[in-house]
mmCIF file of N, CA and C in Angstrom:
data_model
loop_
_atom_site.group_PDB
_atom_site.id
_atom_site.type_symbol
_atom_site.label_atom_id
_atom_site.label_comp_id
_atom_site.label_asym_id
_atom_site.label_seq_id
_atom_site.Cartn_x
_atom_site.Cartn_y
_atom_site.Cartn_z
ATOM 1 N N MET A 24 -4.712 29.870 22.715
ATOM 2 C CA MET A 24 -5.815 29.561 23.600
ATOM 3 C C MET A 24 -5.329 28.938 24.895
ATOM 4 N N GLN A 25 -4.342 28.059 24.777
ATOM 5 C CA GLN A 25 -3.815 27.399 25.972
ATOM 6 C C GLN A 25 -3.111 28.406 26.881
ATOM 7 N N LYS A 26 -2.444 29.387 26.294
ATOM 8 C CA LYS A 26 -1.772 30.414 27.089
ATOM 9 C C LYS A 26 -2.786 31.270 27.836
ATOM 10 N N ALA A 27 -3.897 31.586 27.202
ATOM 11 C CA ALA A 27 -4.944 32.370 27.862
ATOM 12 C C ALA A 27 -5.551 31.589 29.021
ATOM 13 N N ALA A 28 -5.760 30.302 28.824
ATOM 14 C CA ALA A 28 -6.310 29.454 29.894
ATOM 15 C C ALA A 28 -5.351 29.397 31.075
ATOM 16 N N LYS A 29 -4.061 29.330 30.789
ATOM 17 C CA LYS A 29 -3.071 29.296 31.869
ATOM 18 C C LYS A 29 -3.075 30.612 32.646
ATOM 19 N N ILE A 30 -3.190 31.718 31.948
ATOM 20 C CA ILE A 30 -3.216 33.028 32.609
ATOM 21 C C ILE A 30 -4.460 33.148 33.492
ATOM 22 N N ILE A 31 -5.590 32.703 32.976
ATOM 23 C CA ILE A 31 -6.826 32.743 33.769
ATOM 24 C C ILE A 31 -6.704 31.857 34.999
ATOM 25 N N TYR A 32 -6.161 30.658 34.817
ATOM 26 C CA TYR A 32 -5.986 29.718 35.923
ATOM 27 C C TYR A 32 -5.063 30.301 36.997
ATOM 28 N N GLU A 33 -3.944 30.836 36.586
ATOM 29 C CA GLU A 33 -3.002 31.421 37.537
ATOM 30 C C GLU A 33 -3.617 32.625 38.248
ATOM 31 N N SER A 34 -4.427 33.393 37.540
ATOM 32 C CA SER A 34 -5.102 34.541 38.164
ATOM 33 C C SER A 34 -6.076 34.083 39.242
ATOM 34 N N ILE A 35 -6.799 33.009 38.978
ATOM 35 C CA ILE A 35 -7.711 32.460 39.980
ATOM 36 C C ILE A 35 -6.936 31.996 41.209
ATOM 37 N N MET A 36 -5.806 31.365 41.002
ATOM 38 C CA MET A 36 -4.992 30.902 42.131
ATOM 39 C C MET A 36 -4.498 32.101 42.958
ATOM 40 N N ILE A 37 -4.113 33.177 42.305
ATOM 41 C CA ILE A 37 -3.666 34.372 43.023
ATOM 42 C C ILE A 37 -4.821 34.980 43.813
ATOM 43 N N LEU A 38 -6.005 35.005 43.219
ATOM 44 C CA LEU A 38 -7.176 35.510 43.927
ATOM 45 C C LEU A 38 -7.497 34.668 45.162
ATOM 46 N N LEU A 39 -7.310 33.367 45.063
ATOM 47 C CA LEU A 39 -7.523 32.506 46.226
ATOM 48 C C LEU A 39 -6.536 32.822 47.346
ATOM 49 N N VAL A 40 -5.307 33.066 46.967
ATOM 50 C CA VAL A 40 -4.304 33.438 47.974
ATOM 51 C C VAL A 40 -4.687 34.764 48.620
ATOM 52 N N MET A 41 -5.114 35.721 47.819
ATOM 53 C CA MET A 41 -5.515 37.009 48.362
ATOM 54 C C MET A 41 -6.715 36.865 49.292
ATOM 55 N N LEU A 42 -7.662 36.018 48.935
ATOM 56 C CA LEU A 42 -8.826 35.773 49.779
ATOM 57 C C LEU A 42 -8.406 35.188 51.121
ATOM 58 N N THR A 43 -7.475 34.266 51.098
ATOM 59 C CA THR A 43 -6.990 33.673 52.341
ATOM 60 C C THR A 43 -6.289 34.716 53.204
ATOM 61 N N ILE A 44 -5.463 35.546 52.594
ATOM 62 C CA ILE A 44 -4.740 36.576 53.344
ATOM 63 C C ILE A 44 -5.718 37.575 53.959
ATOM 64 N N ILE A 45 -6.742 37.944 53.209
ATOM 65 C CA ILE A 45 -7.733 38.895 53.724
ATOM 66 C C ILE A 45 -8.468 38.320 54.933
ATOM 67 N N THR A 46 -8.775 37.036 54.895
ATOM 68 C CA THR A 46 -9.557 36.435 55.987
ATOM 69 C C THR A 46 -8.718 36.063 57.209
ATOM 70 N N ILE A 47 -7.411 36.180 57.117
ATOM 71 C CA ILE A 47 -6.556 35.835 58.263
ATOM 72 C C ILE A 47 -6.876 36.720 59.462
ATOM 73 N N TRP A 48 -7.089 37.998 59.209
ATOM 74 C CA TRP A 48 -7.251 38.949 60.303
ATOM 75 C C TRP A 48 -8.696 39.164 60.741
ATOM 76 N N THR A 49 -9.603 38.425 60.141
ATOM 77 C CA THR A 49 -11.005 38.565 60.559
ATOM 78 C C THR A 49 -11.347 37.500 61.587
ATOM 79 N N GLY A 50 -12.302 37.787 62.421
ATOM 80 C CA GLY A 50 -12.715 36.844 63.448
ATOM 81 C C GLY A 50 -13.921 36.020 63.047
ATOM 82 N N ASP A 51 -14.244 36.020 61.759
ATOM 83 C CA ASP A 51 -15.412 35.292 61.289
ATOM 84 C C ASP A 51 -15.195 33.782 61.348
ATOM 85 N N THR A 52 -16.293 33.075 61.411
ATOM 86 C CA THR A 52 -16.210 31.610 61.387
ATOM 87 C C THR A 52 -15.912 31.098 59.986
ATOM 88 N N TYR A 53 -16.062 31.972 58.995
ATOM 89 C CA TYR A 53 -15.769 31.571 57.620
ATOM 90 C C TYR A 53 -14.275 31.432 57.375
ATOM 91 N N ASN A 54 -13.469 32.032 58.210
ATOM 92 C CA ASN A 54 -12.022 32.015 58.028
ATOM 93 C C ASN A 54 -11.498 30.593 57.906
ATOM 94 N N SER A 55 -11.878 29.736 58.814
ATOM 95 C CA SER A 55 -11.395 28.362 58.810
ATOM 96 C C SER A 55 -11.850 27.622 57.560
ATOM 97 N N ALA A 56 -13.106 27.788 57.193
ATOM 98 C CA ALA A 56 -13.635 27.101 56.011
ATOM 99 C C ALA A 56 -12.936 27.574 54.746
ATOM 100 N N ILE A 57 -12.745 28.871 54.623
ATOM 101 C CA ILE A 57 -12.072 29.417 53.438
ATOM 102 C C ILE A 57 -10.639 28.909 53.364
ATOM 103 N N SER A 58 -9.949 28.897 54.481
ATOM 104 C CA SER A 58 -8.567 28.420 54.503
ATOM 105 C C SER A 58 -8.479 26.954 54.085
ATOM 106 N N TRP A 59 -9.379 26.137 54.573
ATOM 107 C CA TRP A 59 -9.371 24.712 54.218
ATOM 108 C C TRP A 59 -9.695 24.504 52.743
ATOM 109 N N ILE A 60 -10.632 25.269 52.220
ATOM 110 C CA ILE A 60 -10.985 25.131 50.807
ATOM 111 C C ILE A 60 -9.821 25.549 49.915
ATOM 112 N N VAL A 61 -9.200 26.665 50.241
ATOM 113 C CA VAL A 61 -8.055 27.128 49.457
ATOM 114 C C VAL A 61 -6.899 26.145 49.570
ATOM 115 N N TRP A 62 -6.664 25.613 50.755
ATOM 116 C CA TRP A 62 -5.604 24.614 50.925
ATOM 117 C C TRP A 62 -5.903 23.383 50.078
ATOM 118 N N ALA A 63 -7.144 22.942 50.039
ATOM 119 C CA ALA A 63 -7.518 21.770 49.245
ATOM 120 C C ALA A 63 -7.299 22.021 47.755
ATOM 121 N N VAL A 64 -7.611 23.236 47.302
ATOM 122 C CA VAL A 64 -7.397 23.575 45.895
ATOM 123 C C VAL A 64 -5.909 23.557 45.574
ATOM 124 N N PHE A 65 -5.083 24.145 46.434
ATOM 125 C CA PHE A 65 -3.635 24.134 46.203
ATOM 126 C C PHE A 65 -3.076 22.714 46.250
ATOM 127 N N PHE A 66 -3.574 21.901 47.173
ATOM 128 C CA PHE A 66 -3.106 20.518 47.269
ATOM 129 C C PHE A 66 -3.478 19.733 46.015
ATOM 130 N N ALA A 67 -4.703 19.891 45.547
ATOM 131 C CA ALA A 67 -5.132 19.200 44.327
ATOM 132 C C ALA A 67 -4.319 19.676 43.127
ATOM 133 N N ASP A 68 -4.096 20.981 43.038
ATOM 134 C CA ASP A 68 -3.296 21.544 41.950
ATOM 135 C C ASP A 68 -1.893 20.949 41.955
ATOM 136 N N PHE A 69 -1.261 20.950 43.108
ATOM 137 C CA PHE A 69 0.097 20.414 43.211
ATOM 138 C C PHE A 69 0.122 18.933 42.863
ATOM 139 N N THR A 70 -0.817 18.167 43.399
ATOM 140 C CA THR A 70 -0.835 16.724 43.181
ATOM 141 C C THR A 70 -1.022 16.380 41.707
ATOM 142 N N ILE A 71 -1.966 17.024 41.071
ATOM 143 C CA ILE A 71 -2.220 16.748 39.650
ATOM 144 C C ILE A 71 -1.027 17.135 38.794
ATOM 145 N N ARG A 72 -0.496 18.319 39.037
ATOM 146 C CA ARG A 72 0.650 18.772 38.239
ATOM 147 C C ARG A 72 1.887 17.921 38.505
ATOM 148 N N PHE A 73 2.058 17.441 39.730
ATOM 149 C CA PHE A 73 3.194 16.580 40.070
ATOM 150 C C PHE A 73 3.064 15.220 39.384
ATOM 151 N N ILE A 74 1.861 14.662 39.401
ATOM 152 C CA ILE A 74 1.648 13.340 38.808
ATOM 153 C C ILE A 74 1.857 13.365 37.292
ATOM 154 N N ILE A 75 1.403 14.415 36.616
ATOM 155 C CA ILE A 75 1.520 14.438 35.158
ATOM 156 C C ILE A 75 2.876 14.946 34.663
ATOM 157 N N SER A 76 3.712 15.428 35.575
ATOM 158 C CA SER A 76 5.024 15.919 35.133
ATOM 159 C C SER A 76 5.931 14.746 34.771
ATOM 160 N N ASP A 77 6.790 14.982 33.796
ATOM 161 C CA ASP A 77 7.713 13.933 33.351
ATOM 162 C C ASP A 77 8.838 13.724 34.360
ATOM 163 N N SER A 78 9.406 14.818 34.830
ATOM 164 C CA SER A 78 10.490 14.750 35.795
ATOM 165 C C SER A 78 10.008 15.336 37.118
ATOM 166 N N LYS A 79 9.799 14.478 38.091
ATOM 167 C CA LYS A 79 9.229 14.915 39.370
ATOM 168 C C LYS A 79 10.151 15.899 40.096
ATOM 169 N N TRP A 80 11.431 15.597 40.128
ATOM 170 C CA TRP A 80 12.365 16.456 40.849
ATOM 171 C C TRP A 80 12.493 17.827 40.180
ATOM 172 N N ASP A 81 12.523 17.838 38.849
ATOM 173 C CA ASP A 81 12.589 19.118 38.145
ATOM 174 C C ASP A 81 11.329 19.940 38.393
ATOM 175 N N PHE A 82 10.172 19.282 38.474
ATOM 176 C CA PHE A 82 8.937 19.990 38.772
ATOM 177 C C PHE A 82 9.022 20.659 40.134
ATOM 178 N N ILE A 83 9.532 19.955 41.124
ATOM 179 C CA ILE A 83 9.651 20.533 42.472
ATOM 180 C C ILE A 83 10.637 21.692 42.471
ATOM 181 N N LYS A 84 11.758 21.544 41.763
ATOM 182 C CA LYS A 84 12.739 22.624 41.709
ATOM 183 C C LYS A 84 12.197 23.851 40.984
ATOM 184 N N GLN A 85 11.347 23.660 39.984
ATOM 185 C CA GLN A 85 10.805 24.787 39.225
ATOM 186 C C GLN A 85 9.616 25.442 39.918
ATOM 187 N N ASN A 86 8.973 24.743 40.854
ATOM 188 C CA ASN A 86 7.777 25.261 41.523
ATOM 189 C C ASN A 86 7.891 25.151 43.044
ATOM 190 N N PRO A 87 8.883 25.764 43.649
ATOM 191 C CA PRO A 87 9.033 25.609 45.092
ATOM 192 C C PRO A 87 7.903 26.274 45.891
ATOM 193 N N PHE A 88 7.305 27.320 45.311
ATOM 194 C CA PHE A 88 6.238 28.015 46.046
ATOM 195 C C PHE A 88 4.959 27.189 46.137
ATOM 196 N N LEU A 89 4.737 26.314 45.172
ATOM 197 C CA LEU A 89 3.597 25.402 45.298
ATOM 198 C C LEU A 89 3.784 24.479 46.491
ATOM 199 N N LEU A 90 4.988 23.987 46.649
ATOM 200 C CA LEU A 90 5.284 23.114 47.781
ATOM 201 C C LEU A 90 5.156 23.885 49.099
ATOM 202 N N ILE A 91 5.621 25.108 49.125
ATOM 203 C CA ILE A 91 5.519 25.934 50.326
ATOM 204 C C ILE A 91 4.059 26.251 50.629
ATOM 205 N N ALA A 92 3.260 26.494 49.600
ATOM 206 C CA ALA A 92 1.845 26.814 49.808
ATOM 207 C C ALA A 92 1.108 25.657 50.467
ATOM 208 N N ILE A 93 1.513 24.467 50.163
ATOM 209 C CA ILE A 93 0.855 23.306 50.771
ATOM 210 C C ILE A 93 1.355 23.134 52.179
#
């Protein structure tokens, strides 16, 4: 069950990235709002996972793309 939840969670994160990429080239006013919301979700994800990790440095080394996304 925990593995399925992780797959669903990671899929949602990928969809958020795709949504941000799609809105980059549009001139809509929603672009800025969507980008900020997705950035906030990635920041919260990184912060929570960083705080609960046992080894902070190992977490950063294993997840460099989370740091880059922020």
